[in-house]
Amino acid sequence: MSKPLMIIKTGGRAAENSGALRHLAEEIKELSRSYDFLLVHGGGAAVSAIQKTYGIEPVFKDGIRMTSEKEMDLVDMGLAGLMNKKIVRLFSSCGLLSVGISGADGSMLTGEPIGEGSRTGRITGSDRKIIDLLLQGGFTPIVSPVSSDSRGGALNINADEAALALGIACKADTIVFLSDIPGILNSGELIDRINEPEADRLIEQGIISGGMIPKVRSSLKALHEGAGTVVIGEYINQGDLNNLLKGNKGTKIWLK
Ligand SMILES: Nc1ncnc2c1ncn2[C@@H]1O[C@H](COP(=O)(O)OP(=O)(O)O)[C@@H](O)[C@H]1O
Ligand SMILES: CC(=O)N[C@@H](CCC(=O)OP(=O)(O)O)C(=O)O
């Protein structure tokens, strides 16, 4: 019988802490008797830095990057290139057999632009075949969220939304969103558990804003679609995955 799947989504800034990422790889190895793992990564901060070197000012709406045709090449460079290979090399050096792919590979994620002339995408379809093949072969898939539209054009997909879509496609048991903050904060205080009405209220009040919005919305949708556990938090020391799952760290998301 196959093991339950845990999807770990790491944000760009969190993934730049190579010490923490090494600890995470070690913990994944330890827990791989109980779970299959798939890692989805962001890299928003790296993309913004690349944009700035080209004199482009990043534009976000509710935490989602507005992406022009010209900017899309930079997004591919930053996410499918730089970030993806950095993580694959690091995980491999920890003894985890890892394969770096993007949403475009194996038509894993397909989508459509959110508007005329935009390369920011919304996901409309998914195919888990490539993931099943890799997991059966003993590989850990490392997924960058860039994907394709129906005409083969590149699409920039928010990494939280990519993690959600893969979670639904693969019926993930657990989704862990790792970021550069201890969890969802209110006036600097960590909220250790939050339900849907409370999350909606904090978004409405602007207490949950920016990049935290797609994370929270994706978390709630994942629970509606049958995920057992969804948690948002940060990974610093080995054992933090276990701490996040047990509720000793981070914010657990609930529907009611
Ligand atoms: N209520 C909140 N609690 C915690 N972080 C929040 C909140 N509202 C907005 N944020 C912002 O969301 C950021 C995380 O989203 P994002 O920058 O997209 O991270 P990641 O790259 O990890 O996906 C935090 O660094 C913080 O600046
Ligand atoms: C459409 C969209 O918002 N794409 C994101 C993809 C990367 C990402 O989500 O990175 P983090 O997880 O580090 O925020 C972006 O371009 O920033």
PDB file of C-alpha atoms and ligand atoms in Angstrom:
ATOM      1  CA  MET A   1       0.000   0.000   0.000  1.00  0.00           C
ATOM      2  CA  SER A   2       1.279   3.484  -0.840  1.00  0.00           C
ATOM      3  CA  LYS A   3       2.207   5.844   1.963  1.00  0.00           C
ATOM      4  CA  PRO A   4       0.311   9.071   2.712  1.00  0.00           C
ATOM      5  CA  LEU A   5       1.701  12.048   0.795  1.00  0.00           C
ATOM      6  CA  MET A   6       3.054  15.120   2.535  1.00  0.00           C
ATOM      7  CA  ILE A   7       3.480  18.224   0.380  1.00  0.00           C
ATOM      8  CA  ILE A   8       5.946  20.730   1.730  1.00  0.00           C
ATOM      9  CA  LYS A   9       5.796  24.162   0.162  1.00  0.00           C
ATOM     10  CA  THR A  10       8.748  26.362   0.943  1.00  0.00           C
ATOM     11  CA  GLY A  11       8.732  30.063   0.225  1.00  0.00           C
ATOM     12  CA  GLY A  12      11.651  31.705  -1.514  1.00  0.00           C
ATOM     13  CA  ARG A  13      13.197  33.473   1.470  1.00  0.00           C
ATOM     14  CA  ALA A  14      12.857  30.363   3.662  1.00  0.00           C
ATOM     15  CA  ALA A  15      14.578  28.311   0.932  1.00  0.00           C
ATOM     16  CA  GLU A  16      17.548  30.666   0.963  1.00  0.00           C
ATOM     17  CA  ASN A  17      18.491  29.439   4.459  1.00  0.00           C
ATOM     18  CA  SER A  18      20.612  26.503   3.300  1.00  0.00           C
ATOM     19  CA  GLY A  19      21.327  25.348   6.884  1.00  0.00           C
ATOM     20  CA  ALA A  20      17.604  25.002   7.603  1.00  0.00           C
ATOM     21  CA  LEU A  21      17.018  23.346   4.226  1.00  0.00           C
ATOM     22  CA  ARG A  22      19.662  20.747   5.062  1.00  0.00           C
ATOM     23  CA  HIS A  23      17.934  19.990   8.357  1.00  0.00           C
ATOM     24  CA  LEU A  24      14.650  19.682   6.464  1.00  0.00           C
ATOM     25  CA  ALA A  25      16.179  17.213   3.992  1.00  0.00           C
ATOM     26  CA  GLU A  26      17.498  15.132   6.910  1.00  0.00           C
ATOM     27  CA  GLU A  27      14.092  15.109   8.581  1.00  0.00           C
ATOM     28  CA  ILE A  28      12.387  14.142   5.318  1.00  0.00           C
ATOM     29  CA  LYS A  29      14.790  11.198   5.073  1.00  0.00           C
ATOM     30  CA  GLU A  30      13.894  10.161   8.626  1.00  0.00           C
ATOM     31  CA  LEU A  31      10.139  10.434   8.037  1.00  0.00           C
ATOM     32  CA  SER A  32      10.186   8.749   4.644  1.00  0.00           C
ATOM     33  CA  ARG A  33       9.295   5.417   6.258  1.00  0.00           C
ATOM     34  CA  SER A  34       5.886   6.930   7.051  1.00  0.00           C
ATOM     35  CA  TYR A  35       5.297   9.415   4.209  1.00  0.00           C
ATOM     36  CA  ASP A  36       6.019  10.099   0.563  1.00  0.00           C
ATOM     37  CA  PHE A  37       7.222  13.678   0.097  1.00  0.00           C
ATOM     38  CA  LEU A  38       6.883  16.263  -2.628  1.00  0.00           C
ATOM     39  CA  LEU A  39       8.453  19.700  -2.275  1.00  0.00           C
ATOM     40  CA  VAL A  40       7.016  22.745  -4.026  1.00  0.00           C
ATOM     41  CA  HIS A  41       9.142  25.865  -3.853  1.00  0.00           C
ATOM     42  CA  GLY A  42       8.606  29.559  -4.442  1.00  0.00           C
ATOM     43  CA  GLY A  43      11.299  32.122  -5.013  1.00  0.00           C
ATOM     44  CA  GLY A  44       9.352  35.343  -5.201  1.00  0.00           C
ATOM     45  CA  ALA A  45      12.134  37.328  -3.536  1.00  0.00           C
ATOM     46  CA  ALA A  46      14.720  35.985  -6.027  1.00  0.00           C
ATOM     47  CA  VAL A  47      12.442  36.915  -8.955  1.00  0.00           C
ATOM     48  CA  SER A  48      11.961  40.437  -7.572  1.00  0.00           C
ATOM     49  CA  ALA A  49      15.734  40.821  -7.214  1.00  0.00           C
ATOM     50  CA  ILE A  50      16.257  39.716 -10.841  1.00  0.00           C
ATOM     51  CA  GLN A  51      13.511  42.083 -12.030  1.00  0.00           C
ATOM     52  CA  LYS A  52      15.203  44.983 -10.246  1.00  0.00           C
ATOM     53  CA  THR A  53      18.560  44.271 -11.939  1.00  0.00           C
ATOM     54  CA  TYR A  54      16.636  44.691 -15.234  1.00  0.00           C
ATOM     55  CA  GLY A  55      15.113  47.960 -13.984  1.00  0.00           C
ATOM     56  CA  ILE A  56      11.635  46.466 -13.517  1.00  0.00           C
ATOM     57  CA  GLU A  57       9.594  47.264 -10.408  1.00  0.00           C
ATOM     58  CA  PRO A  58       7.601  44.165  -9.257  1.00  0.00           C
ATOM     59  CA  VAL A  59       3.818  44.585  -9.040  1.00  0.00           C
ATOM     60  CA  PHE A  60       1.688  42.407  -6.724  1.00  0.00           C
ATOM     61  CA  LYS A  61      -2.082  42.215  -6.197  1.00  0.00           C
ATOM     62  CA  ASP A  62      -3.180  40.341  -3.051  1.00  0.00           C
ATOM     63  CA  GLY A  63       0.222  38.617  -2.970  1.00  0.00           C
ATOM     64  CA  ILE A  64       0.068  37.528  -6.639  1.00  0.00           C
ATOM     65  CA  ARG A  65       2.713  38.880  -9.050  1.00  0.00           C
ATOM     66  CA  MET A  66       1.405  40.623 -12.147  1.00  0.00           C
ATOM     67  CA  THR A  67       3.638  39.215 -14.893  1.00  0.00           C
ATOM     68  CA  SER A  68       4.182  40.662 -18.366  1.00  0.00           C
ATOM     69  CA  GLU A  69       5.519  38.661 -21.346  1.00  0.00           C
ATOM     70  CA  LYS A  70       8.994  40.169 -20.836  1.00  0.00           C
ATOM     71  CA  GLU A  71       9.000  39.447 -17.104  1.00  0.00           C
ATOM     72  CA  MET A  72       8.012  35.801 -17.668  1.00  0.00           C
ATOM     73  CA  ASP A  73      11.516  34.925 -18.929  1.00  0.00           C
ATOM     74  CA  LEU A  74      12.914  36.316 -15.671  1.00  0.00           C
ATOM     75  CA  VAL A  75      10.403  34.274 -13.666  1.00  0.00           C
ATOM     76  CA  ASP A  76      11.456  31.091 -15.517  1.00  0.00           C
ATOM     77  CA  MET A  77      15.111  31.941 -14.845  1.00  0.00           C
ATOM     78  CA  GLY A  78      14.549  32.579 -11.163  1.00  0.00           C
ATOM     79  CA  LEU A  79      12.187  29.716 -10.358  1.00  0.00           C
ATOM     80  CA  ALA A  80      12.693  26.816 -12.813  1.00  0.00           C
ATOM     81  CA  GLY A  81      16.413  27.666 -13.089  1.00  0.00           C
ATOM     82  CA  LEU A  82      18.063  29.190 -10.059  1.00  0.00           C
ATOM     83  CA  MET A  83      15.829  28.133  -7.158  1.00  0.00           C
ATOM     84  CA  ASN A  84      14.948  24.681  -8.465  1.00  0.00           C
ATOM     85  CA  LYS A  85      18.532  23.610  -9.128  1.00  0.00           C
ATOM     86  CA  LYS A  86      19.793  25.065  -5.830  1.00  0.00           C
ATOM     87  CA  ILE A  87      17.321  22.926  -3.889  1.00  0.00           C
ATOM     88  CA  VAL A  88      17.894  19.775  -5.975  1.00  0.00           C
ATOM     89  CA  ARG A  89      21.668  20.045  -5.451  1.00  0.00           C
ATOM     90  CA  LEU A  90      21.296  20.638  -1.728  1.00  0.00           C
ATOM     91  CA  PHE A  91      18.797  17.794  -1.185  1.00  0.00           C
ATOM     92  CA  SER A  92      20.933  15.437  -3.298  1.00  0.00           C
ATOM     93  CA  SER A  93      23.989  16.282  -1.212  1.00  0.00           C
ATOM     94  CA  CYS A  94      21.981  15.179   1.853  1.00  0.00           C
ATOM     95  CA  GLY A  95      21.392  11.784   0.263  1.00  0.00           C
ATOM     96  CA  LEU A  96      17.837  12.405  -0.926  1.00  0.00           C
ATOM     97  CA  LEU A  97      17.338  11.252  -4.516  1.00  0.00           C
ATOM     98  CA  SER A  98      15.714  14.385  -5.911  1.00  0.00           C
ATOM     99  CA  VAL A  99      14.413  15.363  -9.316  1.00  0.00           C
ATOM    100  CA  GLY A 100      13.698  18.995 -10.178  1.00  0.00           C
ATOM    101  CA  ILE A 101      10.711  19.619 -12.421  1.00  0.00           C
ATOM    102  CA  SER A 102       8.338  22.492 -13.102  1.00  0.00           C
ATOM    103  CA  GLY A 103       4.580  22.517 -13.421  1.00  0.00           C
ATOM    104  CA  ALA A 104       5.108  22.331 -17.196  1.00  0.00           C
ATOM    105  CA  ASP A 105       6.824  18.922 -16.988  1.00  0.00           C
ATOM    106  CA  GLY A 106       4.547  15.972 -17.639  1.00  0.00           C
ATOM    107  CA  SER A 107       1.773  18.591 -18.089  1.00  0.00           C
ATOM    108  CA  MET A 108       1.597  18.440 -14.312  1.00  0.00           C
ATOM    109  CA  LEU A 109      -0.074  21.853 -14.037  1.00  0.00           C
ATOM    110  CA  THR A 110      -1.894  23.658 -16.810  1.00  0.00           C
ATOM    111  CA  GLY A 111      -3.629  26.992 -16.636  1.00  0.00           C
ATOM    112  CA  GLU A 112      -4.791  30.118 -18.341  1.00  0.00           C
ATOM    113  CA  PRO A 113      -3.652  33.737 -18.063  1.00  0.00           C
ATOM    114  CA  ILE A 114      -5.669  35.842 -15.617  1.00  0.00           C
ATOM    115  CA  GLY A 115      -6.155  38.504 -18.294  1.00  0.00           C
ATOM    116  CA  GLU A 116      -5.274  39.695 -21.769  1.00  0.00           C
ATOM    117  CA  GLY A 117      -1.484  40.029 -22.189  1.00  0.00           C
ATOM    118  CA  SER A 118      -0.729  38.693 -18.704  1.00  0.00           C
ATOM    119  CA  ARG A 119       1.577  35.724 -18.032  1.00  0.00           C
ATOM    120  CA  THR A 120       0.250  35.344 -14.499  1.00  0.00           C
ATOM    121  CA  GLY A 121      -1.801  32.169 -14.528  1.00  0.00           C
ATOM    122  CA  ARG A 122      -4.678  30.519 -12.809  1.00  0.00           C
ATOM    123  CA  ILE A 123      -4.560  26.712 -12.678  1.00  0.00           C
ATOM    124  CA  THR A 124      -7.253  24.910 -14.653  1.00  0.00           C
ATOM    125  CA  GLY A 125      -5.918  21.345 -14.813  1.00  0.00           C
ATOM    126  CA  SER A 126      -3.442  18.925 -13.310  1.00  0.00           C
ATOM    127  CA  ASP A 127      -1.937  15.532 -14.083  1.00  0.00           C
ATOM    128  CA  ARG A 128      -0.261  13.483 -11.359  1.00  0.00           C
ATOM    129  CA  LYS A 129       1.351  10.838 -13.624  1.00  0.00           C
ATOM    130  CA  ILE A 130       4.877  12.233 -13.472  1.00  0.00           C
ATOM    131  CA  ILE A 131       4.656  12.518  -9.688  1.00  0.00           C
ATOM    132  CA  ASP A 132       3.487   8.929  -9.284  1.00  0.00           C
ATOM    133  CA  LEU A 133       6.338   7.729 -11.519  1.00  0.00           C
ATOM    134  CA  LEU A 134       8.954   9.635  -9.520  1.00  0.00           C
ATOM    135  CA  LEU A 135       7.602   8.539  -6.140  1.00  0.00           C
ATOM    136  CA  GLN A 136       7.398   4.906  -7.270  1.00  0.00           C
ATOM    137  CA  GLY A 137      11.039   5.184  -8.378  1.00  0.00           C
ATOM    138  CA  GLY A 138      12.093   6.426  -4.951  1.00  0.00           C
ATOM    139  CA  PHE A 139      12.680  10.042  -6.029  1.00  0.00           C
ATOM    140  CA  THR A 140      11.589  13.174  -4.187  1.00  0.00           C
ATOM    141  CA  PRO A 141      10.017  15.569  -6.709  1.00  0.00           C
ATOM    142  CA  ILE A 142      11.149  19.197  -6.297  1.00  0.00           C
ATOM    143  CA  VAL A 143       8.579  21.305  -8.121  1.00  0.00           C
ATOM    144  CA  SER A 144       8.864  24.889  -9.318  1.00  0.00           C
ATOM    145  CA  PRO A 145       5.433  26.407  -9.983  1.00  0.00           C
ATOM    146  CA  VAL A 146       5.996  27.775 -13.518  1.00  0.00           C
ATOM    147  CA  SER A 147       3.584  26.032 -15.881  1.00  0.00           C
ATOM    148  CA  SER A 148       2.009  26.152 -19.341  1.00  0.00           C
ATOM    149  CA  ASP A 149      -1.207  27.368 -20.905  1.00  0.00           C
ATOM    150  CA  SER A 150      -3.204  25.432 -23.501  1.00  0.00           C
ATOM    151  CA  ARG A 151      -1.134  26.969 -26.345  1.00  0.00           C
ATOM    152  CA  GLY A 152       2.208  26.059 -24.798  1.00  0.00           C
ATOM    153  CA  GLY A 153       2.870  29.551 -23.427  1.00  0.00           C
ATOM    154  CA  ALA A 154       4.689  29.996 -20.122  1.00  0.00           C
ATOM    155  CA  LEU A 155       2.646  30.879 -17.057  1.00  0.00           C
ATOM    156  CA  ASN A 156       3.693  32.235 -13.698  1.00  0.00           C
ATOM    157  CA  ILE A 157       1.717  30.391 -11.030  1.00  0.00           C
ATOM    158  CA  ASN A 158       1.867  31.367  -7.382  1.00  0.00           C
ATOM    159  CA  ALA A 159       3.693  28.603  -5.516  1.00  0.00           C
ATOM    160  CA  ASP A 160       1.042  28.353  -2.772  1.00  0.00           C
ATOM    161  CA  GLU A 161      -1.601  27.759  -5.452  1.00  0.00           C
ATOM    162  CA  ALA A 162       0.639  25.168  -7.157  1.00  0.00           C
ATOM    163  CA  ALA A 163       1.031  23.325  -3.835  1.00  0.00           C
ATOM    164  CA  LEU A 164      -2.743  23.366  -3.386  1.00  0.00           C
ATOM    165  CA  ALA A 165      -3.416  22.042  -6.920  1.00  0.00           C
ATOM    166  CA  LEU A 166      -0.899  19.235  -6.481  1.00  0.00           C
ATOM    167  CA  GLY A 167      -2.341  18.503  -3.055  1.00  0.00           C
ATOM    168  CA  ILE A 168      -5.767  18.037  -4.597  1.00  0.00           C
ATOM    169  CA  ALA A 169      -4.491  16.059  -7.625  1.00  0.00           C
ATOM    170  CA  CYS A 170      -2.445  13.687  -5.451  1.00  0.00           C
ATOM    171  CA  LYS A 171      -4.923  13.571  -2.546  1.00  0.00           C
ATOM    172  CA  ALA A 172      -2.209  14.741  -0.159  1.00  0.00           C
ATOM    173  CA  ASP A 173      -2.759  13.861   3.472  1.00  0.00           C
ATOM    174  CA  THR A 174      -0.744  16.817   4.768  1.00  0.00           C
ATOM    175  CA  ILE A 175       0.346  20.191   3.397  1.00  0.00           C
ATOM    176  CA  VAL A 176       2.958  22.252   5.226  1.00  0.00           C
ATOM    177  CA  PHE A 177       3.584  25.840   4.130  1.00  0.00           C
ATOM    178  CA  LEU A 178       7.042  26.944   5.242  1.00  0.00           C
ATOM    179  CA  SER A 179       7.738  30.659   5.246  1.00  0.00           C
ATOM    180  CA  ASP A 180      10.027  33.216   6.858  1.00  0.00           C
ATOM    181  CA  ILE A 181       7.646  33.881   9.766  1.00  0.00           C
ATOM    182  CA  PRO A 182       6.642  31.615  12.711  1.00  0.00           C
ATOM    183  CA  GLY A 183       3.052  31.378  11.404  1.00  0.00           C
ATOM    184  CA  ILE A 184       0.047  33.674  11.123  1.00  0.00           C
ATOM    185  CA  LEU A 185       0.594  36.679  13.369  1.00  0.00           C
ATOM    186  CA  ASN A 186      -1.826  39.180  14.888  1.00  0.00           C
ATOM    187  CA  SER A 187      -0.168  42.257  16.450  1.00  0.00           C
ATOM    188  CA  GLY A 188       3.093  40.322  16.504  1.00  0.00           C
ATOM    189  CA  GLU A 189       1.565  37.370  18.406  1.00  0.00           C
ATOM    190  CA  LEU A 190       1.512  33.887  16.873  1.00  0.00           C
ATOM    191  CA  ILE A 191      -1.973  32.455  16.300  1.00  0.00           C
ATOM    192  CA  ASP A 192      -1.524  28.737  17.010  1.00  0.00           C
ATOM    193  CA  ARG A 193      -4.792  27.676  15.361  1.00  0.00           C
ATOM    194  CA  ILE A 194      -7.223  29.462  13.112  1.00  0.00           C
ATOM    195  CA  ASN A 195     -10.539  28.474  11.536  1.00  0.00           C
ATOM    196  CA  GLU A 196     -12.119  29.653   8.289  1.00  0.00           C
ATOM    197  CA  PRO A 197     -14.413  32.399   9.674  1.00  0.00           C
ATOM    198  CA  GLU A 198     -11.541  33.873  11.711  1.00  0.00           C
ATOM    199  CA  ALA A 199      -9.157  33.725   8.734  1.00  0.00           C
ATOM    200  CA  ASP A 200     -11.748  35.474   6.520  1.00  0.00           C
ATOM    201  CA  ARG A 201     -12.174  38.165   9.163  1.00  0.00           C
ATOM    202  CA  LEU A 202      -8.415  38.783   9.481  1.00  0.00           C
ATOM    203  CA  ILE A 203      -8.082  39.042   5.673  1.00  0.00           C
ATOM    204  CA  GLU A 204     -11.025  41.471   5.596  1.00  0.00           C
ATOM    205  CA  GLN A 205      -9.392  43.580   8.358  1.00  0.00           C
ATOM    206  CA  GLY A 206      -6.023  43.605   6.546  1.00  0.00           C
ATOM    207  CA  ILE A 207      -4.313  41.747   9.420  1.00  0.00           C
ATOM    208  CA  ILE A 208      -3.576  38.910   7.003  1.00  0.00           C
ATOM    209  CA  SER A 209      -2.200  40.605   3.894  1.00  0.00           C
ATOM    210  CA  GLY A 210       0.209  40.278   0.972  1.00  0.00           C
ATOM    211  CA  GLY A 211       1.812  36.869   0.441  1.00  0.00           C
ATOM    212  CA  MET A 212      -0.027  35.443   3.473  1.00  0.00           C
ATOM    213  CA  ILE A 213      -3.351  35.712   1.602  1.00  0.00           C
ATOM    214  CA  PRO A 214      -2.679  33.013  -1.062  1.00  0.00           C
ATOM    215  CA  LYS A 215      -1.208  30.784   1.664  1.00  0.00           C
ATOM    216  CA  VAL A 216      -4.306  31.033   3.852  1.00  0.00           C
ATOM    217  CA  ARG A 217      -6.740  30.734   0.925  1.00  0.00           C
ATOM    218  CA  SER A 218      -4.865  27.677  -0.405  1.00  0.00           C
ATOM    219  CA  SER A 219      -4.830  26.121   3.073  1.00  0.00           C
ATOM    220  CA  LEU A 220      -8.593  26.477   3.463  1.00  0.00           C
ATOM    221  CA  LYS A 221      -9.287  25.100  -0.022  1.00  0.00           C
ATOM    222  CA  ALA A 222      -7.006  22.125   0.665  1.00  0.00           C
ATOM    223  CA  LEU A 223      -9.033  21.297   3.789  1.00  0.00           C
ATOM    224  CA  HIS A 224     -12.308  21.630   1.852  1.00  0.00           C
ATOM    225  CA  GLU A 225     -10.855  19.195  -0.700  1.00  0.00           C
ATOM    226  CA  GLY A 226     -10.070  16.591   1.933  1.00  0.00           C
ATOM    227  CA  ALA A 227      -6.541  17.245   3.221  1.00  0.00           C
ATOM    228  CA  GLY A 228      -6.169  15.997   6.792  1.00  0.00           C
ATOM    229  CA  THR A 229      -3.620  18.467   8.153  1.00  0.00           C
ATOM    230  CA  VAL A 230      -2.585  21.918   6.944  1.00  0.00           C
ATOM    231  CA  VAL A 231      -0.080  24.054   8.816  1.00  0.00           C
ATOM    232  CA  ILE A 232       1.781  27.309   8.149  1.00  0.00           C
ATOM    233  CA  GLY A 233       5.066  28.014   9.910  1.00  0.00           C
ATOM    234  CA  GLU A 234       8.804  28.185   9.749  1.00  0.00           C
ATOM    235  CA  TYR A 235      11.544  25.600   9.644  1.00  0.00           C
ATOM    236  CA  ILE A 236      14.782  26.321  11.461  1.00  0.00           C
ATOM    237  CA  ASN A 237      15.982  23.245  13.342  1.00  0.00           C
ATOM    238  CA  GLN A 238      15.791  19.547  12.601  1.00  0.00           C
ATOM    239  CA  GLY A 239      12.600  18.241  14.212  1.00  0.00           C
ATOM    240  CA  ASP A 240      10.586  21.339  13.256  1.00  0.00           C
ATOM    241  CA  LEU A 241       8.488  19.359  10.788  1.00  0.00           C
ATOM    242  CA  ASN A 242       7.415  17.105  13.620  1.00  0.00           C
ATOM    243  CA  ASN A 243       6.835  20.172  15.822  1.00  0.00           C
ATOM    244  CA  LEU A 244       4.663  21.776  13.140  1.00  0.00           C
ATOM    245  CA  LEU A 245       2.627  18.583  12.680  1.00  0.00           C
ATOM    246  CA  LYS A 246       2.136  18.182  16.433  1.00  0.00           C
ATOM    247  CA  GLY A 247       1.062  21.809  16.876  1.00  0.00           C
ATOM    248  CA  ASN A 248       4.158  22.760  18.919  1.00  0.00           C
ATOM    249  CA  LYS A 249       5.055  25.362  16.275  1.00  0.00           C
ATOM    250  CA  GLY A 250       3.282  27.309  13.548  1.00  0.00           C
ATOM    251  CA  THR A 251      -0.422  27.896  12.851  1.00  0.00           C
ATOM    252  CA  LYS A 252      -2.754  24.938  12.260  1.00  0.00           C
ATOM    253  CA  ILE A 253      -5.578  25.715   9.863  1.00  0.00           C
ATOM    254  CA  TRP A 254      -9.088  24.365  10.538  1.00  0.00           C
ATOM    255  CA  LEU A 255     -12.395  24.762   8.788  1.00  0.00           C
ATOM    256  CA  LYS A 256     -14.612  25.231  11.867  1.00  0.00           C
TER     257      LYS A 256
HETATM  258  N1  LIG B   1      -0.956  38.171   9.551  1.00  0.00           N
HETATM  259  C1  LIG B   1       0.227  37.841   9.007  1.00  0.00           C
HETATM  260  N2  LIG B   1       1.019  36.959   9.637  1.00  0.00           N
HETATM  261  C2  LIG B   1       2.228  36.616   9.150  1.00  0.00           C
HETATM  262  N3  LIG B   1       2.734  37.109   7.990  1.00  0.00           N
HETATM  263  C3  LIG B   1       1.980  37.992   7.285  1.00  0.00           C
HETATM  264  C4  LIG B   1       0.697  38.385   7.763  1.00  0.00           C
HETATM  265  N4  LIG B   1       0.180  39.253   6.864  1.00  0.00           N
HETATM  266  C5  LIG B   1       1.089  39.416   5.918  1.00  0.00           C
HETATM  267  N5  LIG B   1       2.175  38.657   6.134  1.00  0.00           N
HETATM  268  C6  LIG B   1       3.351  38.620   5.266  1.00  0.00           C
HETATM  269  O1  LIG B   1       3.319  37.433   4.500  1.00  0.00           O
HETATM  270  C7  LIG B   1       4.667  37.048   4.289  1.00  0.00           C
HETATM  271  C8  LIG B   1       4.692  35.595   3.827  1.00  0.00           C
HETATM  272  O2  LIG B   1       4.241  35.543   2.479  1.00  0.00           O
HETATM  273  P1  LIG B   1       5.308  35.534   1.304  1.00  0.00           P
HETATM  274  O3  LIG B   1       6.147  36.762   1.338  1.00  0.00           O
HETATM  275  O4  LIG B   1       4.596  35.245   0.023  1.00  0.00           O
HETATM  276  O5  LIG B   1       6.183  34.336   1.783  1.00  0.00           O
HETATM  277  P2  LIG B   1       6.675  33.007   1.102  1.00  0.00           P
HETATM  278  O6  LIG B   1       7.738  33.466   0.137  1.00  0.00           O
HETATM  279  O7  LIG B   1       7.206  32.246   2.254  1.00  0.00           O
HETATM  280  O8  LIG B   1       5.516  32.352   0.408  1.00  0.00           O
HETATM  281  C9  LIG B   1       5.339  37.317   5.596  1.00  0.00           C
HETATM  282  O9  LIG B   1       6.726  37.462   5.486  1.00  0.00           O
HETATM  283  C10 LIG B   1       4.663  38.617   6.026  1.00  0.00           C
HETATM  284  O10 LIG B   1       5.391  39.726   5.573  1.00  0.00           O
HETATM  285  C1  LIG B   2       1.900  34.484  -9.825  1.00  0.00           C
HETATM  286  C2  LIG B   2       2.848  34.547  -8.670  1.00  0.00           C
HETATM  287  O1  LIG B   2       2.575  35.218  -7.672  1.00  0.00           O
HETATM  288  N1  LIG B   2       3.968  33.817  -8.766  1.00  0.00           N
HETATM  289  C3  LIG B   2       4.987  33.799  -7.750  1.00  0.00           C
HETATM  290  C4  LIG B   2       5.754  32.488  -7.879  1.00  0.00           C
HETATM  291  C5  LIG B   2       6.810  32.327  -6.817  1.00  0.00           C
HETATM  292  C6  LIG B   2       6.258  32.292  -5.414  1.00  0.00           C
HETATM  293  O2  LIG B   2       5.078  32.054  -5.177  1.00  0.00           O
HETATM  294  O3  LIG B   2       7.215  32.511  -4.492  1.00  0.00           O
HETATM  295  P1  LIG B   2       7.047  32.572  -2.902  1.00  0.00           P
HETATM  296  O4  LIG B   2       6.433  31.310  -2.460  1.00  0.00           O
HETATM  297  O5  LIG B   2       8.449  32.734  -2.418  1.00  0.00           O
HETATM  298  O6  LIG B   2       6.174  33.777  -2.577  1.00  0.00           O
HETATM  299  C7  LIG B   2       5.953  34.992  -7.943  1.00  0.00           C
HETATM  300  O7  LIG B   2       6.244  35.342  -9.086  1.00  0.00           O
HETATM  301  O8  LIG B   2       6.426  35.512  -6.923  1.00  0.00           O
END
